[in-house]
PDB file of C-alpha atoms in Angstrom:
ATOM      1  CA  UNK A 197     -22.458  11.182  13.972  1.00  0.00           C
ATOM      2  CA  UNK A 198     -19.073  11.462  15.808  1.00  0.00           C
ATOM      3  CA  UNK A 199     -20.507  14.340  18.254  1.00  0.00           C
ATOM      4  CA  UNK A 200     -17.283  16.324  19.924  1.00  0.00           C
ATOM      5  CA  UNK A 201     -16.670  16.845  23.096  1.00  0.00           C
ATOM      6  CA  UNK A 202     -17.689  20.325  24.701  1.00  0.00           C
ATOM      7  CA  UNK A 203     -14.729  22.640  23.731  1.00  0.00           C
ATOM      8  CA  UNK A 204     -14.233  26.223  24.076  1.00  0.00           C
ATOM      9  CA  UNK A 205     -12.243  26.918  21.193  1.00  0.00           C
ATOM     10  CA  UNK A 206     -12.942  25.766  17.453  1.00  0.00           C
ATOM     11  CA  UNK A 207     -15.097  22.664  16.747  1.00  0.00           C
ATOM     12  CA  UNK A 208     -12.366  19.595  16.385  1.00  0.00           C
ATOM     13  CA  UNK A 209     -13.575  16.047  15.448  1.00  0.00           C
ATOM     14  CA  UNK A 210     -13.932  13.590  18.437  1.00  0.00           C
ATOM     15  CA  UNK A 211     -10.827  11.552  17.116  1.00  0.00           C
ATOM     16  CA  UNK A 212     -11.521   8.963  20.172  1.00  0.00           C
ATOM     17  CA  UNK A 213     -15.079   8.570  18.662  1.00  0.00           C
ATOM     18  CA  UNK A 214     -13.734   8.373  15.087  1.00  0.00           C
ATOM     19  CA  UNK A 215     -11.262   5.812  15.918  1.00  0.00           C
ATOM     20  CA  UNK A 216     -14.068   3.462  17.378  1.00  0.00           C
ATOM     21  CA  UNK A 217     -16.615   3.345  14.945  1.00  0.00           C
ATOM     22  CA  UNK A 218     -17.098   0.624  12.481  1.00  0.00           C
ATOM     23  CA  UNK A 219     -16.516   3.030   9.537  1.00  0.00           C
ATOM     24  CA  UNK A 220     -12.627   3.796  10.685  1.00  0.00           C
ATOM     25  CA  UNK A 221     -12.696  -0.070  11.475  1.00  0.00           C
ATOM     26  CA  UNK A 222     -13.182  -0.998   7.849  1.00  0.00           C
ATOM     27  CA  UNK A 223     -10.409   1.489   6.283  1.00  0.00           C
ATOM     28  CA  UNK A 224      -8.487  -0.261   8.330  1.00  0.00           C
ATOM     29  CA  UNK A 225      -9.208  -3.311   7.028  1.00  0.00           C
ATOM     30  CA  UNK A 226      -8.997  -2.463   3.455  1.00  0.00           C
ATOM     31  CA  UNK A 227      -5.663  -0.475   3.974  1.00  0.00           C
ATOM     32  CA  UNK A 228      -4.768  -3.877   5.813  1.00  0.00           C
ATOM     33  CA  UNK A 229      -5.844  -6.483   3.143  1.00  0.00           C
ATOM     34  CA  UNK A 230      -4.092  -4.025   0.456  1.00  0.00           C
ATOM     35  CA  UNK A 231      -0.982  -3.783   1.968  1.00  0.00           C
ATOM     36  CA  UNK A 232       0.001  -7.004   4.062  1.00  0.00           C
ATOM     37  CA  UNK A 233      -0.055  -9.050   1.274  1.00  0.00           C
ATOM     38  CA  UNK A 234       1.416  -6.643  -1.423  1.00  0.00           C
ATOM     39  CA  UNK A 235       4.412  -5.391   0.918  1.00  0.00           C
ATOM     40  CA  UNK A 236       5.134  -9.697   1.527  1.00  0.00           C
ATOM     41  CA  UNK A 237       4.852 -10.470  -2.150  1.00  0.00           C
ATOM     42  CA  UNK A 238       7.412  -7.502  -3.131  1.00  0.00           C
ATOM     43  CA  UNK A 239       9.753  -8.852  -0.017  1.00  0.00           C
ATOM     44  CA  UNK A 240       9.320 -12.557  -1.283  1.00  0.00           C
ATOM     45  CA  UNK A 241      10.245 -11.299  -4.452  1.00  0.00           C
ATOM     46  CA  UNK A 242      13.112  -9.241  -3.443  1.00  0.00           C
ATOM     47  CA  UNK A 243      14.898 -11.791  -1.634  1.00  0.00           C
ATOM     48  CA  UNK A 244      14.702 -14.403  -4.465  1.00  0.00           C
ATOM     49  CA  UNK A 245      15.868 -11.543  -6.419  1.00  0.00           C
ATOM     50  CA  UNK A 246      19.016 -11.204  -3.675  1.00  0.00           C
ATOM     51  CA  UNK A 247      19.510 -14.824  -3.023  1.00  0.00           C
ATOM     52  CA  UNK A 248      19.897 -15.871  -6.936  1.00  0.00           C
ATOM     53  CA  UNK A 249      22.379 -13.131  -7.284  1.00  0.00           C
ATOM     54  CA  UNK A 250      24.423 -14.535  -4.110  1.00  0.00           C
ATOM     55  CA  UNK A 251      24.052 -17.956  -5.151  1.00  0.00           C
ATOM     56  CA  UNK A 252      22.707 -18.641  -8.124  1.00  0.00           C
ATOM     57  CA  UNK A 253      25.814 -17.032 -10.403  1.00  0.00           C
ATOM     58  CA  UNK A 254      25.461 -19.335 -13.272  1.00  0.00           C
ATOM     59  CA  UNK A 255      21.694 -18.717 -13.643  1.00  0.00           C
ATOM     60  CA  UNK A 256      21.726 -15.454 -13.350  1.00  0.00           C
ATOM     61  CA  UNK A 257      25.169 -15.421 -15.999  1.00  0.00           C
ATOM     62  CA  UNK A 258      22.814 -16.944 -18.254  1.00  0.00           C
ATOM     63  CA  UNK A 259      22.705 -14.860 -21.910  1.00  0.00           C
ATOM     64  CA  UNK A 260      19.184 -14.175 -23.005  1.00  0.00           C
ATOM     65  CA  UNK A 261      19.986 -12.111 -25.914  1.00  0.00           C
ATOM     66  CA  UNK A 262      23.437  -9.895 -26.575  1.00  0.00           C
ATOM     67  CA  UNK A 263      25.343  -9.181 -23.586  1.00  0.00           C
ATOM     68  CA  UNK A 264      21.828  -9.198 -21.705  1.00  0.00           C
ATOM     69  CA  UNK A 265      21.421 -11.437 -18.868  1.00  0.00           C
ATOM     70  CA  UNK A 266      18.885 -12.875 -16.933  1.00  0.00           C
ATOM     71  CA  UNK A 267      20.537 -11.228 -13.424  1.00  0.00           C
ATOM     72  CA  UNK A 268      20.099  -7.944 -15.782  1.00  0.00           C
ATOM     73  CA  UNK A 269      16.409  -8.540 -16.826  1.00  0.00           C
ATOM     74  CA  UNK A 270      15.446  -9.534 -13.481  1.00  0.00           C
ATOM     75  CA  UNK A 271      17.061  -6.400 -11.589  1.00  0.00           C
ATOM     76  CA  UNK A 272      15.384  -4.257 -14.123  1.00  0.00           C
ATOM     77  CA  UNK A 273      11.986  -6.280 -13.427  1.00  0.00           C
ATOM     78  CA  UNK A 274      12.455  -4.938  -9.603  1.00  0.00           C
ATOM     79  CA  UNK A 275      11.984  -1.373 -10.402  1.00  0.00           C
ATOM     80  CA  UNK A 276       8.986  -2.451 -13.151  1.00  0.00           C
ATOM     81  CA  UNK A 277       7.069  -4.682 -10.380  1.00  0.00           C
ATOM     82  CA  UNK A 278       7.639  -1.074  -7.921  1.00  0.00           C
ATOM     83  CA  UNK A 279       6.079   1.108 -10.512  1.00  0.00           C
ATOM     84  CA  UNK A 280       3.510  -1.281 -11.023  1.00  0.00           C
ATOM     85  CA  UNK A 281       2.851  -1.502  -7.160  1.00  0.00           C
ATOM     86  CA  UNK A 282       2.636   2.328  -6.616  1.00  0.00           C
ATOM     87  CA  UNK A 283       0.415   2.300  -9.933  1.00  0.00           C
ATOM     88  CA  UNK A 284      -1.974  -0.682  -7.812  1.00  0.00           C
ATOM     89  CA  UNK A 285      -2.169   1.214  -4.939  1.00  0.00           C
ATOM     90  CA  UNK A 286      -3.313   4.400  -6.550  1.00  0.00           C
ATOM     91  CA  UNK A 287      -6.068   2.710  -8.216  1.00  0.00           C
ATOM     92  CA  UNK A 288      -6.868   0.801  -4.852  1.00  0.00           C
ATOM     93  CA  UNK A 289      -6.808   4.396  -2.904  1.00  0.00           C
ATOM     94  CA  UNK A 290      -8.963   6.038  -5.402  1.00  0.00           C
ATOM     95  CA  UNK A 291     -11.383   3.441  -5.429  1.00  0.00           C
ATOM     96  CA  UNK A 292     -11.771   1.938  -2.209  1.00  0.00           C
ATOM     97  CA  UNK A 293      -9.977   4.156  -0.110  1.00  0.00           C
ATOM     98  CA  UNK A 294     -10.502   8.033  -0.690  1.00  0.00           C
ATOM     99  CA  UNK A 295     -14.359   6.983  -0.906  1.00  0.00           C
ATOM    100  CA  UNK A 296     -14.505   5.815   2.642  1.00  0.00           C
ATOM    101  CA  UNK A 297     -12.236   8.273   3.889  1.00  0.00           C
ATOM    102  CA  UNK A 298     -14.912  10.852   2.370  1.00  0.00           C
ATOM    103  CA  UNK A 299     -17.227   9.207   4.294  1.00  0.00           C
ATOM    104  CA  UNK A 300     -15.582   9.127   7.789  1.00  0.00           C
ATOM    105  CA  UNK A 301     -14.554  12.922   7.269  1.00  0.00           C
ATOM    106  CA  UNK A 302     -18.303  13.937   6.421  1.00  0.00           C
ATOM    107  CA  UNK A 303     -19.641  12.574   9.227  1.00  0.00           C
ATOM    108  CA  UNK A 304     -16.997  13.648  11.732  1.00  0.00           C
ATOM    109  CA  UNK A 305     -17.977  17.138  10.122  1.00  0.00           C
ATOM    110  CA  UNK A 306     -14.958  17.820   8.607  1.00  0.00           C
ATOM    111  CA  UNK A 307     -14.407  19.828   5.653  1.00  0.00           C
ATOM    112  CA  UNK A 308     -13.180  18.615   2.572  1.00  0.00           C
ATOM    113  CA  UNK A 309     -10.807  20.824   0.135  1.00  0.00           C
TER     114      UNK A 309
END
């Protein structure tokens, strides 16, 4: 589908041609609906995270049980929520992403390993 240009050394894809087609067009709008809101939901969070901390010292003082806080249990729910991002996106990638990206290397004529 993505013919190459005439070439006298190895066959490469048409990368011009791949970039325009409607194919490319939607991995780019998957990757973009994925990631746009994801990476402004884990900054929304993070800065509530960093603006409680600032300001916020008696809430975040505030004993939940033992000498564990809510400041603590929050900080340790910012590395969870990452994990549980990365975990997201592999399951998006795998299912929505890899599939299209198999389809946009086939017909370029590209090999996959």
């Amino acid at each position: 589908m993505f013919g190459g240009r005439p070439s006298t050394g190895p066959q490469r894809p048409d990368f011009d041609a791949i970039q325009d087609s409607p194919e490319f067009a939607e991995l780019r709008h998957r990757l973009r609906r994925f990631i746009f809101p994801m990476t402004g939901l884990f900054l929304v969070w993070y800065l509530t995270y960093v603006l409680l901390s600032a300001y916020a010292h008696q809430f975040m003082a505030t004993p939940v049980f033992g000498l564990v806080n809510v400041g603590l249990l929050l900080g340790l729910g910012q590395f969870v929520s990452t994990v549980l991002i990365t975990l997201a996106y592999n399951r998006f990638a795998r299912k929505r992403i890899d599939p299209q990206v198999a389809l946009i290397r086939s017909q370029a004529g590209v090999e996959t390993k």
